[in-house]
Amino acid sequence: MTLWYLARAAGLIAFLAATGSVVLGALASTGHRADDRSRDRRVLRQLAHRSAAVVTVAMLGLHVVLVVTDSFVDLSVPGALVPFTAGYRGFALGLGTLAAYSLAAVAVSGAARGRLAASARSARHWRALHASAYVVWLLSLGHGILAGTDTGRWWTWVLYAGCAAAVAGALVARLVVADRHESTSPLAAARRQLTTGGVR
Amino acid sequence: MRIEVDWTRCDGHGLCARLLPEKVGLDEWGFPVIDTPEIGDDLVPHARRAVGACPALALRLVPG
């Protein structure tokens, strides 16, 4: 039973770390004030974002290994690898499997960020690929609520609602800041002029 | 190694100047000014960090 408790704990910690990473990632693009202190804070948000992402991947790995090895629920290796084929809570576990695969893609794109900047073509696709982290987060939220043994206890609702509020808030902050930057930055204004003739 | 700025993408966020002050200065609008783009071996890790931190993916490290 110990493994089962550890597996559940690892899953919850992975979800908390994923929330932290998504929030910090969204906030890493905010803060356009041109002074050294706000630039340094952006660098720190990036570092914290990457650290939280590493914790997420590590805890997810632990969660998957423990859930498969544990004998309390009968989950086979193919059942864990192929989405929606698990014998135990098939749909909910399928969401988790899909989340794990998309997280792998997001994590690789994050790790290869500097290398992808080397060519103009790959850099253009980087943001779209990495933004699928929001989908990963939604999938893992669904997986947690539907598959979680603790779902229904008061503290899980506090946890999920708190995490959802944090991600929604960070996303709104990011969009608001991007919009303001777009309308005030002289370079962005000049680009708009060139590409659309000034029409937004 | 050399660092290059892709001016079609640079937005003047200025993070590169905080991570690689030995090579990158900022003009009054916050855009990078690089006098000597050659990166010595001792600075390569810092240059890589600056490349990875650029919010616009506008900085790159190229051989030569």
PDB file of C-alpha atoms in Angstrom:
ATOM      1  CA  MET A   1       0.000   0.000   0.000  1.00  0.00           C
ATOM      2  CA  THR A   2       2.911   2.332   0.643  1.00  0.00           C
ATOM      3  CA  LEU A   3       3.640   2.494  -3.093  1.00  0.00           C
ATOM      4  CA  TRP A   4       0.018   3.388  -3.791  1.00  0.00           C
ATOM      5  CA  TYR A   5       0.140   6.326  -1.339  1.00  0.00           C
ATOM      6  CA  LEU A   6       3.471   7.476  -2.781  1.00  0.00           C
ATOM      7  CA  ALA A   7       2.091   7.223  -6.333  1.00  0.00           C
ATOM      8  CA  ARG A   8      -0.852   9.456  -5.419  1.00  0.00           C
ATOM      9  CA  ALA A   9       1.406  11.939  -3.639  1.00  0.00           C
ATOM     10  CA  ALA A  10       3.782  12.066  -6.624  1.00  0.00           C
ATOM     11  CA  GLY A  11       0.837  12.730  -8.939  1.00  0.00           C
ATOM     12  CA  LEU A  12      -0.425  15.609  -6.808  1.00  0.00           C
ATOM     13  CA  ILE A  13       3.054  17.118  -6.479  1.00  0.00           C
ATOM     14  CA  ALA A  14       3.536  16.812 -10.252  1.00  0.00           C
ATOM     15  CA  PHE A  15       0.264  18.696 -10.778  1.00  0.00           C
ATOM     16  CA  LEU A  16       1.291  21.425  -8.293  1.00  0.00           C
ATOM     17  CA  ALA A  17       4.716  21.767  -9.948  1.00  0.00           C
ATOM     18  CA  ALA A  18       3.078  21.862 -13.405  1.00  0.00           C
ATOM     19  CA  THR A  19       0.796  24.655 -12.192  1.00  0.00           C
ATOM     20  CA  GLY A  20       3.787  26.560 -10.839  1.00  0.00           C
ATOM     21  CA  SER A  21       5.688  26.096 -14.088  1.00  0.00           C
ATOM     22  CA  VAL A  22       2.756  27.214 -16.268  1.00  0.00           C
ATOM     23  CA  VAL A  23       2.127  30.272 -14.070  1.00  0.00           C
ATOM     24  CA  LEU A  24       5.814  31.259 -14.016  1.00  0.00           C
ATOM     25  CA  GLY A  25       6.118  30.610 -17.750  1.00  0.00           C
ATOM     26  CA  ALA A  26       3.167  32.881 -18.502  1.00  0.00           C
ATOM     27  CA  LEU A  27       4.540  35.541 -16.147  1.00  0.00           C
ATOM     28  CA  ALA A  28       8.049  35.258 -17.647  1.00  0.00           C
ATOM     29  CA  SER A  29       6.800  37.218 -20.643  1.00  0.00           C
ATOM     30  CA  THR A  30       5.336  39.995 -18.491  1.00  0.00           C
ATOM     31  CA  GLY A  31       7.217  42.965 -17.059  1.00  0.00           C
ATOM     32  CA  HIS A  32       8.246  45.164 -19.950  1.00  0.00           C
ATOM     33  CA  ARG A  33       9.572  48.027 -17.862  1.00  0.00           C
ATOM     34  CA  ALA A  34      12.986  48.975 -19.175  1.00  0.00           C
ATOM     35  CA  ASP A  35      15.033  49.017 -15.990  1.00  0.00           C
ATOM     36  CA  ASP A  36      17.635  46.564 -14.777  1.00  0.00           C
ATOM     37  CA  ARG A  37      15.658  45.407 -11.742  1.00  0.00           C
ATOM     38  CA  SER A  38      12.636  44.324 -13.767  1.00  0.00           C
ATOM     39  CA  ARG A  39      14.930  42.649 -16.339  1.00  0.00           C
ATOM     40  CA  ASP A  40      16.595  40.706 -13.514  1.00  0.00           C
ATOM     41  CA  ARG A  41      13.208  39.692 -12.142  1.00  0.00           C
ATOM     42  CA  ARG A  42      12.285  38.325 -15.579  1.00  0.00           C
ATOM     43  CA  VAL A  43      15.486  36.264 -15.656  1.00  0.00           C
ATOM     44  CA  LEU A  44      14.625  34.906 -12.193  1.00  0.00           C
ATOM     45  CA  ARG A  45      11.067  34.028 -13.297  1.00  0.00           C
ATOM     46  CA  GLN A  46      12.561  32.110 -16.239  1.00  0.00           C
ATOM     47  CA  LEU A  47      14.897  30.177 -13.920  1.00  0.00           C
ATOM     48  CA  ALA A  48      12.069  29.360 -11.498  1.00  0.00           C
ATOM     49  CA  HIS A  49       9.891  28.319 -14.481  1.00  0.00           C
ATOM     50  CA  ARG A  50      12.556  25.876 -15.677  1.00  0.00           C
ATOM     51  CA  SER A  51      13.181  24.482 -12.182  1.00  0.00           C
ATOM     52  CA  ALA A  52       9.453  23.882 -11.650  1.00  0.00           C
ATOM     53  CA  ALA A  53       9.313  22.168 -15.052  1.00  0.00           C
ATOM     54  CA  VAL A  54      12.169  19.825 -14.081  1.00  0.00           C
ATOM     55  CA  VAL A  55      10.353  18.957 -10.823  1.00  0.00           C
ATOM     56  CA  THR A  56       7.168  18.304 -12.852  1.00  0.00           C
ATOM     57  CA  VAL A  57       8.913  15.874 -15.212  1.00  0.00           C
ATOM     58  CA  ALA A  58      10.687  14.079 -12.341  1.00  0.00           C
ATOM     59  CA  MET A  59       7.514  13.729 -10.255  1.00  0.00           C
ATOM     60  CA  LEU A  60       5.517  12.569 -13.288  1.00  0.00           C
ATOM     61  CA  GLY A  61       8.143   9.912 -14.012  1.00  0.00           C
ATOM     62  CA  LEU A  62       7.927   8.735 -10.386  1.00  0.00           C
ATOM     63  CA  HIS A  63       4.100   8.787 -10.520  1.00  0.00           C
ATOM     64  CA  VAL A  64       3.980   6.619 -13.668  1.00  0.00           C
ATOM     65  CA  VAL A  65       6.581   4.116 -12.424  1.00  0.00           C
ATOM     66  CA  LEU A  66       4.889   3.777  -9.020  1.00  0.00           C
ATOM     67  CA  VAL A  67       1.375   3.425 -10.450  1.00  0.00           C
ATOM     68  CA  VAL A  68       2.541   0.651 -12.789  1.00  0.00           C
ATOM     69  CA  THR A  69       4.638  -1.226 -10.180  1.00  0.00           C
ATOM     70  CA  ASP A  70       2.071  -0.960  -7.416  1.00  0.00           C
ATOM     71  CA  SER A  71      -0.247  -3.963  -7.160  1.00  0.00           C
ATOM     72  CA  PHE A  72      -3.234  -2.234  -5.511  1.00  0.00           C
ATOM     73  CA  VAL A  73      -4.670  -1.267  -8.902  1.00  0.00           C
ATOM     74  CA  ASP A  74      -4.140  -3.602 -11.808  1.00  0.00           C
ATOM     75  CA  LEU A  75      -2.408  -1.368 -14.364  1.00  0.00           C
ATOM     76  CA  SER A  76      -0.185  -2.974 -16.991  1.00  0.00           C
ATOM     77  CA  VAL A  77       2.657  -1.297 -18.866  1.00  0.00           C
ATOM     78  CA  PRO A  78       0.785  -1.320 -22.248  1.00  0.00           C
ATOM     79  CA  GLY A  79      -2.322  -0.037 -20.478  1.00  0.00           C
ATOM     80  CA  ALA A  80      -0.304   2.910 -19.203  1.00  0.00           C
ATOM     81  CA  LEU A  81       1.440   3.562 -22.532  1.00  0.00           C
ATOM     82  CA  VAL A  82      -1.538   3.326 -24.920  1.00  0.00           C
ATOM     83  CA  PRO A  83      -4.199   5.951 -24.111  1.00  0.00           C
ATOM     84  CA  PHE A  84      -7.697   4.755 -23.069  1.00  0.00           C
ATOM     85  CA  THR A  85      -6.748   1.076 -22.826  1.00  0.00           C
ATOM     86  CA  ALA A  86      -6.140   0.906 -19.072  1.00  0.00           C
ATOM     87  CA  GLY A  87      -8.393  -1.549 -17.260  1.00  0.00           C
ATOM     88  CA  TYR A  88      -8.779   0.791 -14.302  1.00  0.00           C
ATOM     89  CA  ARG A  89     -10.633   4.099 -14.936  1.00  0.00           C
ATOM     90  CA  GLY A  90      -9.726   3.871 -18.645  1.00  0.00           C
ATOM     91  CA  PHE A  91     -10.868   7.321 -19.778  1.00  0.00           C
ATOM     92  CA  ALA A  92      -9.327   9.190 -16.839  1.00  0.00           C
ATOM     93  CA  LEU A  93      -6.012   7.349 -17.203  1.00  0.00           C
ATOM     94  CA  GLY A  94      -6.063   7.961 -20.958  1.00  0.00           C
ATOM     95  CA  LEU A  95      -6.130  11.701 -20.253  1.00  0.00           C
ATOM     96  CA  GLY A  96      -3.107  11.215 -18.012  1.00  0.00           C
ATOM     97  CA  THR A  97      -1.230   9.260 -20.707  1.00  0.00           C
ATOM     98  CA  LEU A  98      -1.952  11.942 -23.305  1.00  0.00           C
ATOM     99  CA  ALA A  99      -0.837  14.618 -20.826  1.00  0.00           C
ATOM    100  CA  ALA A 100       2.435  12.750 -20.252  1.00  0.00           C
ATOM    101  CA  TYR A 101       3.179  12.491 -23.982  1.00  0.00           C
ATOM    102  CA  SER A 102       2.422  16.142 -24.638  1.00  0.00           C
ATOM    103  CA  LEU A 103       4.475  17.119 -21.595  1.00  0.00           C
ATOM    104  CA  ALA A 104       7.416  15.232 -23.101  1.00  0.00           C
ATOM    105  CA  ALA A 105       7.103  17.295 -26.305  1.00  0.00           C
ATOM    106  CA  VAL A 106       6.822  20.549 -24.334  1.00  0.00           C
ATOM    107  CA  ALA A 107       9.795  19.639 -22.128  1.00  0.00           C
ATOM    108  CA  VAL A 108      11.997  18.772 -25.122  1.00  0.00           C
ATOM    109  CA  SER A 109      11.046  22.032 -26.851  1.00  0.00           C
ATOM    110  CA  GLY A 110      11.905  23.920 -23.645  1.00  0.00           C
ATOM    111  CA  ALA A 111      15.262  22.197 -23.275  1.00  0.00           C
ATOM    112  CA  ALA A 112      16.120  22.836 -26.946  1.00  0.00           C
ATOM    113  CA  ARG A 113      15.058  26.496 -26.832  1.00  0.00           C
ATOM    114  CA  GLY A 114      18.530  27.934 -27.359  1.00  0.00           C
ATOM    115  CA  ARG A 115      19.282  25.530 -30.206  1.00  0.00           C
ATOM    116  CA  LEU A 116      15.996  26.280 -31.979  1.00  0.00           C
ATOM    117  CA  ALA A 117      16.817  29.994 -31.912  1.00  0.00           C
ATOM    118  CA  ALA A 118      19.675  29.247 -34.317  1.00  0.00           C
ATOM    119  CA  SER A 119      17.427  29.141 -37.372  1.00  0.00           C
ATOM    120  CA  ALA A 120      14.713  31.672 -38.141  1.00  0.00           C
ATOM    121  CA  ARG A 121      12.307  28.997 -39.366  1.00  0.00           C
ATOM    122  CA  SER A 122      12.381  26.765 -36.293  1.00  0.00           C
ATOM    123  CA  ALA A 123      12.210  29.750 -33.958  1.00  0.00           C
ATOM    124  CA  ARG A 124       8.875  30.720 -35.476  1.00  0.00           C
ATOM    125  CA  HIS A 125       7.315  27.357 -34.566  1.00  0.00           C
ATOM    126  CA  TRP A 126       8.826  27.222 -31.100  1.00  0.00           C
ATOM    127  CA  ARG A 127       6.232  29.347 -29.347  1.00  0.00           C
ATOM    128  CA  ALA A 128       3.268  27.413 -30.797  1.00  0.00           C
ATOM    129  CA  LEU A 129       4.823  24.095 -29.776  1.00  0.00           C
ATOM    130  CA  HIS A 130       5.731  25.264 -26.279  1.00  0.00           C
ATOM    131  CA  ALA A 131       2.309  26.856 -25.730  1.00  0.00           C
ATOM    132  CA  SER A 132       0.787  23.354 -25.836  1.00  0.00           C
ATOM    133  CA  ALA A 133       1.853  23.319 -22.172  1.00  0.00           C
ATOM    134  CA  TYR A 134      -1.551  24.890 -21.483  1.00  0.00           C
ATOM    135  CA  VAL A 135      -3.197  21.821 -23.051  1.00  0.00           C
ATOM    136  CA  VAL A 136      -0.962  19.565 -20.939  1.00  0.00           C
ATOM    137  CA  TRP A 137      -2.095  21.406 -17.841  1.00  0.00           C
ATOM    138  CA  LEU A 138      -5.802  21.064 -18.765  1.00  0.00           C
ATOM    139  CA  LEU A 139      -5.365  17.339 -19.510  1.00  0.00           C
ATOM    140  CA  SER A 140      -3.628  16.783 -16.184  1.00  0.00           C
ATOM    141  CA  LEU A 141      -6.364  18.714 -14.365  1.00  0.00           C
ATOM    142  CA  GLY A 142      -8.981  16.447 -15.968  1.00  0.00           C
ATOM    143  CA  HIS A 143      -6.900  13.383 -15.161  1.00  0.00           C
ATOM    144  CA  GLY A 144      -6.476  14.464 -11.537  1.00  0.00           C
ATOM    145  CA  ILE A 145     -10.171  15.168 -10.992  1.00  0.00           C
ATOM    146  CA  LEU A 146     -11.452  12.025 -12.743  1.00  0.00           C
ATOM    147  CA  ALA A 147      -8.812   9.503 -11.660  1.00  0.00           C
ATOM    148  CA  GLY A 148      -7.791  10.913  -8.297  1.00  0.00           C
ATOM    149  CA  THR A 149      -8.711   8.725  -5.320  1.00  0.00           C
ATOM    150  CA  ASP A 150      -8.949  11.827  -3.153  1.00  0.00           C
ATOM    151  CA  THR A 151     -11.343  13.693  -5.453  1.00  0.00           C
ATOM    152  CA  GLY A 152     -14.374  14.731  -3.454  1.00  0.00           C
ATOM    153  CA  ARG A 153     -12.523  15.575  -0.273  1.00  0.00           C
ATOM    154  CA  TRP A 154     -12.742  19.280   0.522  1.00  0.00           C
ATOM    155  CA  TRP A 155      -9.010  19.942   0.189  1.00  0.00           C
ATOM    156  CA  THR A 156      -8.809  18.608  -3.366  1.00  0.00           C
ATOM    157  CA  TRP A 157     -11.418  21.143  -4.485  1.00  0.00           C
ATOM    158  CA  VAL A 158      -9.467  23.917  -2.756  1.00  0.00           C
ATOM    159  CA  LEU A 159      -6.292  22.707  -4.496  1.00  0.00           C
ATOM    160  CA  TYR A 160      -7.810  22.379  -7.977  1.00  0.00           C
ATOM    161  CA  ALA A 161      -9.736  25.663  -7.725  1.00  0.00           C
ATOM    162  CA  GLY A 162      -6.648  27.474  -6.437  1.00  0.00           C
ATOM    163  CA  CYS A 163      -4.480  26.097  -9.253  1.00  0.00           C
ATOM    164  CA  ALA A 164      -7.105  26.931 -11.893  1.00  0.00           C
ATOM    165  CA  ALA A 165      -7.402  30.489 -10.563  1.00  0.00           C
ATOM    166  CA  ALA A 166      -3.594  30.889 -10.609  1.00  0.00           C
ATOM    167  CA  VAL A 167      -3.273  29.681 -14.219  1.00  0.00           C
ATOM    168  CA  ALA A 168      -6.236  31.777 -15.410  1.00  0.00           C
ATOM    169  CA  GLY A 169      -4.842  34.853 -13.654  1.00  0.00           C
ATOM    170  CA  ALA A 170      -1.352  34.398 -15.118  1.00  0.00           C
ATOM    171  CA  LEU A 171      -2.765  33.873 -18.606  1.00  0.00           C
ATOM    172  CA  VAL A 172      -4.861  37.052 -18.370  1.00  0.00           C
ATOM    173  CA  ALA A 173      -1.831  38.994 -17.102  1.00  0.00           C
ATOM    174  CA  ARG A 174       0.214  37.703 -20.033  1.00  0.00           C
ATOM    175  CA  LEU A 175      -2.395  38.631 -22.651  1.00  0.00           C
ATOM    176  CA  VAL A 176      -2.989  42.089 -21.146  1.00  0.00           C
ATOM    177  CA  VAL A 177       0.746  42.839 -21.051  1.00  0.00           C
ATOM    178  CA  ALA A 178       1.320  41.534 -24.599  1.00  0.00           C
ATOM    179  CA  ASP A 179      -1.509  43.730 -25.862  1.00  0.00           C
ATOM    180  CA  ARG A 180      -0.135  46.815 -24.111  1.00  0.00           C
ATOM    181  CA  HIS A 181       3.377  46.114 -25.410  1.00  0.00           C
ATOM    182  CA  GLU A 182       1.996  45.681 -28.937  1.00  0.00           C
ATOM    183  CA  SER A 183       0.287  49.075 -28.833  1.00  0.00           C
ATOM    184  CA  THR A 184       3.069  51.128 -27.210  1.00  0.00           C
ATOM    185  CA  SER A 185       6.372  49.685 -28.477  1.00  0.00           C
ATOM    186  CA  PRO A 186       7.702  51.793 -31.380  1.00  0.00           C
ATOM    187  CA  LEU A 187       9.149  48.735 -33.123  1.00  0.00           C
ATOM    188  CA  ALA A 188       5.870  46.819 -32.952  1.00  0.00           C
ATOM    189  CA  ALA A 189       4.051  49.882 -34.293  1.00  0.00           C
ATOM    190  CA  ALA A 190       6.501  50.192 -37.186  1.00  0.00           C
ATOM    191  CA  ARG A 191       6.108  46.500 -38.047  1.00  0.00           C
ATOM    192  CA  ARG A 192       2.332  46.874 -38.041  1.00  0.00           C
ATOM    193  CA  GLN A 193       2.691  49.829 -40.378  1.00  0.00           C
ATOM    194  CA  LEU A 194       4.791  47.767 -42.771  1.00  0.00           C
ATOM    195  CA  THR A 195       2.787  44.555 -42.774  1.00  0.00           C
ATOM    196  CA  THR A 196      -0.778  45.808 -42.639  1.00  0.00           C
ATOM    197  CA  GLY A 197      -0.472  49.412 -43.766  1.00  0.00           C
ATOM    198  CA  GLY A 198      -1.425  50.556 -40.279  1.00  0.00           C
ATOM    199  CA  VAL A 199      -4.686  48.590 -40.075  1.00  0.00           C
ATOM    200  CA  ARG A 200      -4.927  46.420 -36.981  1.00  0.00           C
TER     201      ARG A 200
ATOM    202  CA  MET B   1      31.951  31.551 -31.626  1.00  0.00           C
ATOM    203  CA  ARG B   2      30.082  34.740 -32.410  1.00  0.00           C
ATOM    204  CA  ILE B   3      26.765  36.166 -31.193  1.00  0.00           C
ATOM    205  CA  GLU B   4      24.306  37.563 -33.687  1.00  0.00           C
ATOM    206  CA  VAL B   5      21.106  39.538 -33.198  1.00  0.00           C
ATOM    207  CA  ASP B   6      18.226  38.812 -35.552  1.00  0.00           C
ATOM    208  CA  TRP B   7      16.959  42.375 -35.910  1.00  0.00           C
ATOM    209  CA  THR B   8      13.666  41.265 -37.445  1.00  0.00           C
ATOM    210  CA  ARG B   9      12.790  39.686 -34.110  1.00  0.00           C
ATOM    211  CA  CYS B  10      14.623  41.676 -31.431  1.00  0.00           C
ATOM    212  CA  ASP B  11      12.113  43.630 -29.349  1.00  0.00           C
ATOM    213  CA  GLY B  12      14.504  45.356 -26.981  1.00  0.00           C
ATOM    214  CA  HIS B  13      13.656  43.354 -23.852  1.00  0.00           C
ATOM    215  CA  GLY B  14      17.257  43.744 -22.726  1.00  0.00           C
ATOM    216  CA  LEU B  15      17.729  40.446 -20.856  1.00  0.00           C
ATOM    217  CA  CYS B  16      20.864  39.634 -22.914  1.00  0.00           C
ATOM    218  CA  ALA B  17      22.633  42.671 -21.449  1.00  0.00           C
ATOM    219  CA  ARG B  18      21.960  41.402 -17.917  1.00  0.00           C
ATOM    220  CA  LEU B  19      23.277  37.897 -18.660  1.00  0.00           C
ATOM    221  CA  LEU B  20      26.196  38.832 -20.920  1.00  0.00           C
ATOM    222  CA  PRO B  21      27.268  42.333 -19.817  1.00  0.00           C
ATOM    223  CA  GLU B  22      30.819  41.655 -21.058  1.00  0.00           C
ATOM    224  CA  LYS B  23      29.609  41.778 -24.648  1.00  0.00           C
ATOM    225  CA  VAL B  24      26.181  43.365 -24.756  1.00  0.00           C
ATOM    226  CA  GLY B  25      25.328  46.937 -23.902  1.00  0.00           C
ATOM    227  CA  LEU B  26      21.970  48.643 -24.380  1.00  0.00           C
ATOM    228  CA  ASP B  27      21.136  51.787 -26.291  1.00  0.00           C
ATOM    229  CA  GLU B  28      18.733  54.339 -24.843  1.00  0.00           C
ATOM    230  CA  TRP B  29      15.692  52.381 -26.129  1.00  0.00           C
ATOM    231  CA  GLY B  30      16.880  49.117 -24.592  1.00  0.00           C
ATOM    232  CA  PHE B  31      18.137  47.493 -27.805  1.00  0.00           C
ATOM    233  CA  PRO B  32      21.440  45.584 -27.686  1.00  0.00           C
ATOM    234  CA  VAL B  33      24.691  47.158 -28.820  1.00  0.00           C
ATOM    235  CA  ILE B  34      27.460  44.647 -29.499  1.00  0.00           C
ATOM    236  CA  ASP B  35      30.894  46.059 -30.306  1.00  0.00           C
ATOM    237  CA  THR B  36      32.838  42.817 -30.675  1.00  0.00           C
ATOM    238  CA  PRO B  37      30.622  39.775 -31.381  1.00  0.00           C
ATOM    239  CA  GLU B  38      33.446  37.212 -30.964  1.00  0.00           C
ATOM    240  CA  ILE B  39      32.882  35.048 -27.857  1.00  0.00           C
ATOM    241  CA  GLY B  40      35.911  33.570 -26.116  1.00  0.00           C
ATOM    242  CA  ASP B  41      35.713  30.057 -24.641  1.00  0.00           C
ATOM    243  CA  ASP B  42      35.330  31.415 -21.113  1.00  0.00           C
ATOM    244  CA  LEU B  43      32.199  33.339 -22.078  1.00  0.00           C
ATOM    245  CA  VAL B  44      30.478  30.609 -24.129  1.00  0.00           C
ATOM    246  CA  PRO B  45      28.331  29.278 -21.226  1.00  0.00           C
ATOM    247  CA  HIS B  46      27.157  32.808 -20.415  1.00  0.00           C
ATOM    248  CA  ALA B  47      26.435  33.484 -24.083  1.00  0.00           C
ATOM    249  CA  ARG B  48      24.377  30.280 -24.291  1.00  0.00           C
ATOM    250  CA  ARG B  49      22.414  31.365 -21.219  1.00  0.00           C
ATOM    251  CA  ALA B  50      21.705  34.728 -22.838  1.00  0.00           C
ATOM    252  CA  VAL B  51      20.588  32.996 -26.070  1.00  0.00           C
ATOM    253  CA  GLY B  52      18.251  30.733 -24.100  1.00  0.00           C
ATOM    254  CA  ALA B  53      16.805  33.640 -22.113  1.00  0.00           C
ATOM    255  CA  CYS B  54      15.939  35.917 -25.038  1.00  0.00           C
ATOM    256  CA  PRO B  55      12.133  36.295 -24.910  1.00  0.00           C
ATOM    257  CA  ALA B  56      11.987  36.929 -28.680  1.00  0.00           C
ATOM    258  CA  LEU B  57      14.432  34.119 -29.653  1.00  0.00           C
ATOM    259  CA  ALA B  58      16.349  36.852 -31.461  1.00  0.00           C
ATOM    260  CA  LEU B  59      19.845  36.027 -30.222  1.00  0.00           C
ATOM    261  CA  ARG B  60      21.980  33.230 -31.610  1.00  0.00           C
ATOM    262  CA  LEU B  61      25.417  31.805 -31.126  1.00  0.00           C
ATOM    263  CA  VAL B  62      27.090  30.874 -34.395  1.00  0.00           C
ATOM    264  CA  PRO B  63      30.447  29.231 -35.075  1.00  0.00           C
ATOM    265  CA  GLY B  64      33.290  31.338 -36.397  1.00  0.00           C
TER     266      GLY B  64
END
